[in-house]
PDB file of C-alpha atoms in Angstrom:
ATOM      1  CA  MET A 285     119.654 125.060  93.744  1.00  0.00           C
ATOM      2  CA  THR A 286     119.622 121.444  92.330  1.00  0.00           C
ATOM      3  CA  THR A 287     122.701 119.061  91.567  1.00  0.00           C
ATOM      4  CA  ALA A 288     122.751 116.846  88.469  1.00  0.00           C
ATOM      5  CA  PRO A 289     122.463 113.320  89.867  1.00  0.00           C
ATOM      6  CA  GLN A 290     125.828 111.577  90.024  1.00  0.00           C
ATOM      7  CA  THR A 291     125.847 108.406  87.778  1.00  0.00           C
ATOM      8  CA  THR A 292     128.273 105.422  88.256  1.00  0.00           C
ATOM      9  CA  SER A 293     130.429 104.372  85.194  1.00  0.00           C
ATOM     10  CA  VAL A 294     128.382 102.216  82.919  1.00  0.00           C
ATOM     11  CA  ALA A 295     129.735  98.723  81.921  1.00  0.00           C
ATOM     12  CA  ALA A 296     129.025  97.250  77.920  1.00  0.00           C
ATOM     13  CA  GLY A 297     125.782  94.904  77.379  1.00  0.00           C
ATOM     14  CA  PRO A 298     122.749  95.371  78.802  1.00  0.00           C
ATOM     15  CA  ALA A 299     121.974  95.940  82.773  1.00  0.00           C
ATOM     16  CA  PRO A 300     121.099  92.535  84.184  1.00  0.00           C
ATOM     17  CA  TYR A 301     119.838  93.965  87.219  1.00  0.00           C
ATOM     18  CA  LYS A 302     116.472  96.110  87.463  1.00  0.00           C
ATOM     19  CA  ILE A 303     114.706  97.632  90.510  1.00  0.00           C
ATOM     20  CA  GLY A 304     110.499  98.344  89.672  1.00  0.00           C
ATOM     21  CA  LEU A 305     109.127 101.688  92.104  1.00  0.00           C
ATOM     22  CA  THR A 306     105.479 101.714  92.190  1.00  0.00           C
ATOM     23  CA  VAL A 307     105.117 105.495  93.962  1.00  0.00           C
ATOM     24  CA  LYS A 308     101.245 105.489  94.561  1.00  0.00           C
ATOM     25  CA  ALA A 309      99.485 108.494  95.852  1.00  0.00           C
ATOM     26  CA  GLY A 310      96.336 107.095  97.700  1.00  0.00           C
ATOM     27  CA  ALA A 311      95.521 103.453  99.242  1.00  0.00           C
ATOM     28  CA  ASP A 312      92.955 102.287  96.729  1.00  0.00           C
ATOM     29  CA  PHE A 313      93.370 101.195  93.244  1.00  0.00           C
ATOM     30  CA  GLY A 314      92.146 104.879  92.297  1.00  0.00           C
ATOM     31  CA  ALA A 315      94.876 106.858  92.752  1.00  0.00           C
ATOM     32  CA  GLU A 316      97.621 107.949  90.544  1.00  0.00           C
ATOM     33  CA  TRP A 317     100.357 105.387  89.965  1.00  0.00           C
ATOM     34  CA  MET A 318     104.104 106.292  88.976  1.00  0.00           C
ATOM     35  CA  THR A 319     105.929 103.421  87.943  1.00  0.00           C
ATOM     36  CA  PRO A 320     109.564 104.432  87.022  1.00  0.00           C
ATOM     37  CA  ALA A 321     112.377 101.531  86.828  1.00  0.00           C
ATOM     38  CA  VAL A 322     116.094 101.585  87.011  1.00  0.00           C
ATOM     39  CA  TYR A 323     118.547  98.993  85.828  1.00  0.00           C
ATOM     40  CA  GLY A 324     122.373  99.023  86.970  1.00  0.00           C
ATOM     41  CA  HIS A 325     124.774  96.513  86.089  1.00  0.00           C
ATOM     42  CA  THR A 326     125.538  95.395  90.041  1.00  0.00           C
ATOM     43  CA  ALA A 327     122.702  95.210  92.731  1.00  0.00           C
ATOM     44  CA  ALA A 328     124.842  98.317  94.458  1.00  0.00           C
ATOM     45  CA  GLU A 329     124.466 100.348  90.836  1.00  0.00           C
ATOM     46  CA  ALA A 330     120.869 100.132  90.407  1.00  0.00           C
ATOM     47  CA  ALA A 331     119.628 100.579  94.190  1.00  0.00           C
ATOM     48  CA  THR A 332     122.128 103.602  93.848  1.00  0.00           C
ATOM     49  CA  ARG A 333     120.137 104.906  91.040  1.00  0.00           C
ATOM     50  CA  GLY A 334     116.653 104.072  92.695  1.00  0.00           C
ATOM     51  CA  VAL A 335     118.226 106.809  95.031  1.00  0.00           C
ATOM     52  CA  GLU A 336     119.197 109.044  92.537  1.00  0.00           C
ATOM     53  CA  LEU A 337     116.047 108.742  90.824  1.00  0.00           C
ATOM     54  CA  LEU A 338     113.597 109.427  93.556  1.00  0.00           C
ATOM     55  CA  THR A 339     115.673 111.815  94.624  1.00  0.00           C
ATOM     56  CA  ALA A 340     115.383 114.032  91.134  1.00  0.00           C
ATOM     57  CA  MET A 341     111.720 113.218  91.223  1.00  0.00           C
ATOM     58  CA  LYS A 342     110.994 115.010  94.151  1.00  0.00           C
ATOM     59  CA  GLU A 343     113.736 118.217  93.453  1.00  0.00           C
ATOM     60  CA  SER A 344     112.217 118.397  90.239  1.00  0.00           C
ATOM     61  CA  GLY A 345     108.756 118.269  91.590  1.00  0.00           C
ATOM     62  CA  LEU A 346     107.423 116.028  89.367  1.00  0.00           C
ATOM     63  CA  ILE A 347     106.025 113.706  91.838  1.00  0.00           C
ATOM     64  CA  ASP A 348     103.928 117.110  92.411  1.00  0.00           C
ATOM     65  CA  LEU A 349     103.238 117.895  89.246  1.00  0.00           C
ATOM     66  CA  HIS A 350     102.228 114.161  88.061  1.00  0.00           C
ATOM     67  CA  SER A 351      99.597 113.973  91.554  1.00  0.00           C
ATOM     68  CA  LYS A 352      98.065 117.859  89.693  1.00  0.00           C
ATOM     69  CA  PHE A 353      98.216 116.698  86.564  1.00  0.00           C
ATOM     70  CA  ALA A 354      96.044 113.631  87.361  1.00  0.00           C
ATOM     71  CA  GLN A 355      93.645 115.463  89.245  1.00  0.00           C
ATOM     72  CA  TYR A 356      93.099 118.165  86.423  1.00  0.00           C
ATOM     73  CA  THR A 357      92.202 114.554  84.359  1.00  0.00           C
ATOM     74  CA  ARG A 358      89.937 113.623  86.993  1.00  0.00           C
ATOM     75  CA  ASP A 359      88.142 117.022  86.553  1.00  0.00           C
ATOM     76  CA  GLN A 360      87.757 117.271  83.221  1.00  0.00           C
ATOM     77  CA  TYR A 361      86.659 113.365  82.590  1.00  0.00           C
ATOM     78  CA  LYS A 362      82.972 113.616  81.590  1.00  0.00           C
ATOM     79  CA  GLY A 363      82.213 109.803  81.036  1.00  0.00           C
ATOM     80  CA  ALA A 364      80.476 107.099  82.628  1.00  0.00           C
ATOM     81  CA  PRO A 365      79.630 106.987  86.806  1.00  0.00           C
ATOM     82  CA  ALA A 366      82.744 105.770  88.802  1.00  0.00           C
ATOM     83  CA  ALA A 367      83.134 102.066  88.227  1.00  0.00           C
ATOM     84  CA  ALA A 368      82.763  99.923  91.161  1.00  0.00           C
ATOM     85  CA  PRO A 369      85.589  99.368  93.774  1.00  0.00           C
ATOM     86  CA  LYS A 370      88.703  97.501  92.949  1.00  0.00           C
ATOM     87  CA  ARG A 371      90.809  95.324  95.183  1.00  0.00           C
ATOM     88  CA  PHE A 372      94.184  93.002  94.481  1.00  0.00           C
ATOM     89  CA  GLU A 373      93.342  89.706  95.046  1.00  0.00           C
ATOM     90  CA  ASN A 374      95.150  86.357  94.098  1.00  0.00           C
ATOM     91  CA  GLY A 375      97.520  88.662  91.809  1.00  0.00           C
ATOM     92  CA  LYS A 376      94.578  90.045  89.937  1.00  0.00           C
ATOM     93  CA  VAL A 377      92.662  93.481  90.371  1.00  0.00           C
ATOM     94  CA  VAL A 378      89.019  92.531  90.713  1.00  0.00           C
ATOM     95  CA  ALA A 379      85.786  94.204  91.269  1.00  0.00           C
ATOM     96  CA  ALA A 380      84.838  94.470  95.019  1.00  0.00           C
ATOM     97  CA  SER A 381      81.125  93.432  96.226  1.00  0.00           C
ATOM     98  CA  PRO A 382      79.225  96.562  96.490  1.00  0.00           C
ATOM     99  CA  SER A 383      79.383  96.597 100.000  1.00  0.00           C
ATOM    100  CA  GLY A 384      84.143  97.280  99.448  1.00  0.00           C
ATOM    101  CA  ASP A 385      83.979  93.856 101.741  1.00  0.00           C
ATOM    102  CA  ALA A 386      83.604  90.566  99.071  1.00  0.00           C
ATOM    103  CA  SER A 387      84.745  88.388 101.744  1.00  0.00           C
ATOM    104  CA  GLY A 388      82.866  89.589 104.809  1.00  0.00           C
ATOM    105  CA  TYR A 389      86.514  89.572 107.114  1.00  0.00           C
ATOM    106  CA  THR A 390      87.958  92.843 108.553  1.00  0.00           C
ATOM    107  CA  CYS A 391      90.200  92.851 111.012  1.00  0.00           C
ATOM    108  CA  ASP A 392      91.105  96.406 112.887  1.00  0.00           C
ATOM    109  CA  HIS A 393      93.481  97.399 110.100  1.00  0.00           C
ATOM    110  CA  GLY A 394      91.011  97.222 106.836  1.00  0.00           C
ATOM    111  CA  THR A 395      89.710  94.529 105.033  1.00  0.00           C
ATOM    112  CA  ARG A 396      91.557  91.096 105.397  1.00  0.00           C
ATOM    113  CA  THR A 397      93.269  89.350 102.617  1.00  0.00           C
ATOM    114  CA  PHE A 398      91.995  85.639 101.319  1.00  0.00           C
ATOM    115  CA  LYS A 399      94.447  83.318 100.595  1.00  0.00           C
ATOM    116  CA  ASP A 400      93.668  80.299  99.015  1.00  0.00           C
ATOM    117  CA  GLY A 401      96.623  77.203  99.397  1.00  0.00           C
ATOM    118  CA  GLY A 402      94.771  74.551  98.572  1.00  0.00           C
ATOM    119  CA  SER A 403      94.827  72.522 101.553  1.00  0.00           C
ATOM    120  CA  TRP A 404      94.390  75.490 103.858  1.00  0.00           C
ATOM    121  CA  ALA A 405      93.112  79.030 103.214  1.00  0.00           C
ATOM    122  CA  ALA A 406      93.118  81.834 105.686  1.00  0.00           C
ATOM    123  CA  GLN A 407      91.693  85.367 105.871  1.00  0.00           C
ATOM    124  CA  PHE A 408      95.218  87.785 106.658  1.00  0.00           C
ATOM    125  CA  CYS A 409      94.948  90.918 107.832  1.00  0.00           C
ATOM    126  CA  GLY A 410      94.330  94.106 106.389  1.00  0.00           C
ATOM    127  CA  GLY A 411      97.181  96.285 107.403  1.00  0.00           C
ATOM    128  CA  ARG A 412      99.411  96.738 103.970  1.00  0.00           C
ATOM    129  CA  GLY A 413     102.686  97.032 104.823  1.00  0.00           C
ATOM    130  CA  LEU A 414     102.985  96.377 108.497  1.00  0.00           C
ATOM    131  CA  ASP A 415     105.430  95.044 110.441  1.00  0.00           C
ATOM    132  CA  LYS A 416     103.861  91.294 111.301  1.00  0.00           C
ATOM    133  CA  SER A 417     104.573  91.853 114.743  1.00  0.00           C
ATOM    134  CA  GLN A 418     101.725  94.838 113.969  1.00  0.00           C
ATOM    135  CA  GLN A 419      99.452  92.478 111.691  1.00  0.00           C
ATOM    136  CA  CYS A 420      96.593  90.936 113.344  1.00  0.00           C
ATOM    137  CA  PRO A 421      96.629  87.255 113.479  1.00  0.00           C
ATOM    138  CA  PRO A 422      95.427  85.185 110.558  1.00  0.00           C
ATOM    139  CA  LEU A 423      92.348  83.963 110.273  1.00  0.00           C
ATOM    140  CA  TRP A 424      92.131  80.167 109.092  1.00  0.00           C
ATOM    141  CA  ARG A 425      89.846  77.848 107.501  1.00  0.00           C
ATOM    142  CA  GLN A 426      87.642  75.628 109.422  1.00  0.00           C
ATOM    143  CA  LYS A 427      86.435  72.593 108.223  1.00  0.00           C
ATOM    144  CA  ASP A 428      83.078  73.644 108.817  1.00  0.00           C
ATOM    145  CA  GLY A 429      83.662  76.492 106.623  1.00  0.00           C
ATOM    146  CA  THR A 430      84.168  79.143 108.649  1.00  0.00           C
ATOM    147  CA  PHE A 431      87.458  81.307 109.567  1.00  0.00           C
ATOM    148  CA  ARG A 432      88.975  81.803 112.948  1.00  0.00           C
ATOM    149  CA  ALA A 433      92.343  81.975 114.576  1.00  0.00           C
ATOM    150  CA  ASN A 434      93.920  79.072 116.063  1.00  0.00           C
TER     151      ASN A 434
END
């Protein structure tokens, strides 16, 4: 038996704090996403509502249903062949090269992420979500245009 989530008191006016959540079913951009958001009049209220929302999504079966619905939709699709793989670069979703590695630089955790700061550029560890201590060292752009760890 599930119990109704407990809500905090409601203050007048719009809630100034927002937490956007991304629930991704896979590591690539082809996986289904859920992007719920919660609001609160204080940071603590927004965080509490975030916990309540994620708990309710799990307990009600919404996450499982979403995954099954997305698979059903993919199975029904009779359109064009699959598009080229996508990746996230400089704040934009872009098509990957045919090899799936546009930069040619990888590490033990996957394709490295290229960042260009104008006066500097580097290839960063492909381990998304790892602590800095677990990530591979960055490869810095050299004067000849190649990249290497310093």
